[in-house]
Amino acid sequence: MSRVLMLLLLSVALTTVAVAADAPASPSAKAGTASAELHRFFDEEWERGLRESPETASYRGDARYNDRWSDISLAAIAAHQAADRDALARLRAIDRAALPAQDQLSYDVMAWQLEKAVERQQYREYQRAVSQRGGVQTAEGIAEVLPFATVKDYRDWLARMRGIPAQVDATIVLLREGMAAGNVPPRVLMERIPGQIAAQVVADPGRSPFYRPFTRFRDGVPQAERAGLEAEARTVVASDIVPAYRRFAEFFETEYLPATRETIAAADLPGGSAYYDFLARQFTTTELGAEEIHAIGLREVARIRGEMERVKGEVGFKGDLAAFFEHLRTDPAYFHETPEALLEAYQAISKRIDPELVKIARTIPRLPYGVRPIPDNIAPDTTTAYYQPGATDGSRAGYYYVNLYRPEVRPTWEMMALSLHEAVPGHHFQFARGLELPGVPTFRRVGYFTAYGEGWGLYAERLGYDMGLYDDPLDRMGQLAYDMWRAVRLVVDTGMHAKGWSRQQAIDYFMDNSPKTLQDVTNEIDRYIGWPGQALAYKIGQLKISELRARAEAALGPAFDLRDFNDAVLVTGSVPLETLEQHIDAWIAGQQTAKGAVGG
């Protein structure tokens, strides 16, 4: 029975009950009915999302689909898109006015997500099925979040390994459709992919990235089973995986790479500038256009340069800001010599931060986090660090992944700001607090709006001042460098995708205004080319949260408590910025009533 039919039958049943009672339903009864219907809808949509994306289920810690990949056939994609349109229609049929306030918030968040999902269908992003950041060529990366604690876990992984040829073939179909439609990525990015594919084409099956889980077993896997699992994995690598990736390499290098485009702008894709405008609105959760965002970026760059000049004077550096940047990029004193030393330093910084968290928050998440290296096969082509959320049920901790590739380009002065952003009180606080929110549907507990999430992460970098962690002026320079990094993004992202900037022009602008190394800057610029609009969300989100903090401080005066404000920002879970602003305004009014506080 379809979900639509189920809701129709439910509607008929409820109507029949009301008529039989020969009396109108009370407001509380209407609210109860609408709320029950809404939560059934949320539950069904959550389950649909996990079925359609087994990888998402695995990342959430739900093992039911660990033996399969997403169906990325054209028929399945069409079915998923139709289901999104159907879901939006079903949601709109629920009486929002009859819902209690918390359910109205959940309704609005889900409506925003579905509306954007339906709107973006016209741009057929699935036709660009690989990027330098990932795709079928790095599919084994999901093993990082799988438990591998029982024989079944290994059997599930073997099933996924056997599914790689079908995933490769389906990816080729999508890419060929993109070629026919002129919907292809920039060649400068795709030139990174052959090396990633080559890492999968191994002569010794034991050196396959897919084989890594079989190099170590936990106690839950009986000794008698291990040799058989290892042998089966070697066979699958040799007979299924390696031939599939050889086939993919042949297609990619002879057909696809020559068909990719020389240009870099999102405006050159099907849909033109409207596509980039959509991405800017979707990622920032605002109505800001490219010109407005570009202007905000220029203002922020100028402001931060002034603060950098002050730090340069404080440390007594003789020379202009460009020379100071070069000093920070190249002086060996600012770099660790080995990956092992760099990892230990990241771990030490994380432990230094932990006891200071009580200064900026009343609620500390229960879920722990750890520090891990980014896998070697993707480290050269990815960012300095990232955060992987814990499992929804709390069975897996969150992890702060750090890039140990070429430690000679990973400066120590950036490590504090980076750790505050990616671990605590940044993304780990945000995601772990979300998982602990009481009385909200699962999609909100694990939801992620880039402007909110990355805005909080960037705002968290500045919380280092409130925590007393920037006593070293070079650490403060690191915070300014990271603030500048996100301000520069506003300029270069809009510059490349809406104003005709070249890749080299963007790299030069970044290098002129930031002490980040050329390795990082090049990877960042390529990320913005391959993920248009996403980088705009960080600074826009940070500016909004900072604006709301200033508003609260002015309104509450001496009664303002930073811990309460930060908790109020996190208590909604991830939401669009407009929703956050409405919530904080209501929180300020409530604080004024409770404390009798009036600011100056």
mmCIF file of N, CA, C and O in Angstrom, residues 7 101 122 125 230 232 234 251 257 318 395-396 475 486 521 554 569 573 575 582:
data_model
loop_
_atom_site.group_PDB
_atom_site.id
_atom_site.type_symbol
_atom_site.label_atom_id
_atom_site.label_comp_id
_atom_site.label_asym_id
_atom_site.label_seq_id
_atom_site.Cartn_x
_atom_site.Cartn_y
_atom_site.Cartn_z
ATOM 1 N N LEU A 7 -2.482 7.631 3.812
ATOM 2 C CA LEU A 7 -2.918 8.907 4.378
ATOM 3 C C LEU A 7 -4.343 9.252 3.961
ATOM 4 O O LEU A 7 -5.113 9.816 4.740
ATOM 5 N N ALA A 101 3.641 24.521 18.697
ATOM 6 C CA ALA A 101 4.764 25.337 18.221
ATOM 7 C C ALA A 101 5.968 24.489 17.810
ATOM 8 O O ALA A 101 6.585 24.732 16.768
ATOM 9 N N GLN A 122 15.705 20.057 -11.356
ATOM 10 C CA GLN A 122 15.840 20.519 -12.745
ATOM 11 C C GLN A 122 17.299 20.612 -13.190
ATOM 12 O O GLN A 122 17.582 20.610 -14.397
ATOM 13 N N GLU A 125 21.962 17.186 -11.174
ATOM 14 C CA GLU A 125 23.322 17.078 -10.633
ATOM 15 C C GLU A 125 23.840 15.645 -10.658
ATOM 16 O O GLU A 125 25.054 15.418 -10.665
ATOM 17 N N GLU A 230 39.378 -13.793 4.691
ATOM 18 C CA GLU A 230 40.496 -13.179 3.971
ATOM 19 C C GLU A 230 40.583 -13.712 2.541
ATOM 20 O O GLU A 230 40.759 -12.946 1.579
ATOM 21 N N GLU A 232 38.213 -15.073 0.721
ATOM 22 C CA GLU A 232 37.072 -14.612 -0.075
ATOM 23 C C GLU A 232 37.270 -13.158 -0.502
ATOM 24 O O GLU A 232 36.965 -12.785 -1.656
ATOM 25 N N ARG A 234 40.108 -11.557 -0.977
ATOM 26 C CA ARG A 234 41.128 -11.511 -2.026
ATOM 27 C C ARG A 234 40.533 -11.909 -3.375
ATOM 28 O O ARG A 234 40.838 -11.298 -4.409
ATOM 29 N N PHE A 251 37.266 3.966 -19.507
ATOM 30 C CA PHE A 251 36.200 4.895 -19.894
ATOM 31 C C PHE A 251 36.571 6.325 -19.521
ATOM 32 O O PHE A 251 36.418 7.258 -20.326
ATOM 33 N N LEU A 257 37.169 12.199 -19.695
ATOM 34 C CA LEU A 257 38.072 13.324 -19.471
ATOM 35 C C LEU A 257 38.150 14.253 -20.679
ATOM 36 O O LEU A 257 38.068 15.485 -20.527
ATOM 37 N N LYS A 318 59.225 42.731 10.979
ATOM 38 C CA LYS A 318 59.593 43.855 10.129
ATOM 39 C C LYS A 318 59.335 43.493 8.682
ATOM 40 O O LYS A 318 59.938 42.580 8.134
ATOM 41 N N SER A 395 26.292 4.616 19.435
ATOM 42 C CA SER A 395 27.190 3.459 19.453
ATOM 43 C C SER A 395 28.555 3.748 18.840
ATOM 44 O O SER A 395 29.462 2.924 18.935
ATOM 45 N N ARG A 396 28.712 4.885 18.178
ATOM 46 C CA ARG A 396 30.008 5.275 17.616
ATOM 47 C C ARG A 396 30.261 6.736 17.953
ATOM 48 O O ARG A 396 29.381 7.586 17.774
ATOM 49 N N ASP A 475 48.710 32.048 17.582
ATOM 50 C CA ASP A 475 47.417 31.368 17.563
ATOM 51 C C ASP A 475 46.315 32.343 17.162
ATOM 52 O O ASP A 475 45.371 31.977 16.448
ATOM 53 N N ARG A 486 37.499 32.236 5.292
ATOM 54 C CA ARG A 486 36.060 32.184 4.976
ATOM 55 C C ARG A 486 35.557 33.476 4.352
ATOM 56 O O ARG A 486 34.601 33.465 3.583
ATOM 57 N N VAL A 521 45.586 26.246 -0.393
ATOM 58 C CA VAL A 521 44.828 27.200 -1.208
ATOM 59 C C VAL A 521 44.375 26.550 -2.511
ATOM 60 O O VAL A 521 43.213 26.698 -2.930
ATOM 61 N N ALA A 554 23.116 43.525 23.809
ATOM 62 C CA ALA A 554 22.560 44.878 23.929
ATOM 63 C C ALA A 554 21.217 44.864 24.651
ATOM 64 O O ALA A 554 20.922 45.748 25.465
ATOM 65 N N VAL A 569 21.395 28.865 20.976
ATOM 66 C CA VAL A 569 21.669 28.672 19.549
ATOM 67 C C VAL A 569 21.620 27.186 19.191
ATOM 68 O O VAL A 569 21.093 26.796 18.147
ATOM 69 N N GLY A 573 18.747 22.585 17.186
ATOM 70 C CA GLY A 573 19.288 21.734 16.139
ATOM 71 C C GLY A 573 19.532 22.590 14.906
ATOM 72 O O GLY A 573 19.327 23.814 14.905
ATOM 73 N N VAL A 575 18.973 24.481 11.679
ATOM 74 C CA VAL A 575 17.787 25.091 11.066
ATOM 75 C C VAL A 575 18.234 26.202 10.111
ATOM 76 O O VAL A 575 19.363 26.692 10.193
ATOM 77 N N GLN A 582 14.434 33.965 14.432
ATOM 78 C CA GLN A 582 13.137 34.045 15.107
ATOM 79 C C GLN A 582 13.215 33.413 16.491
ATOM 80 O O GLN A 582 12.669 33.943 17.468
#
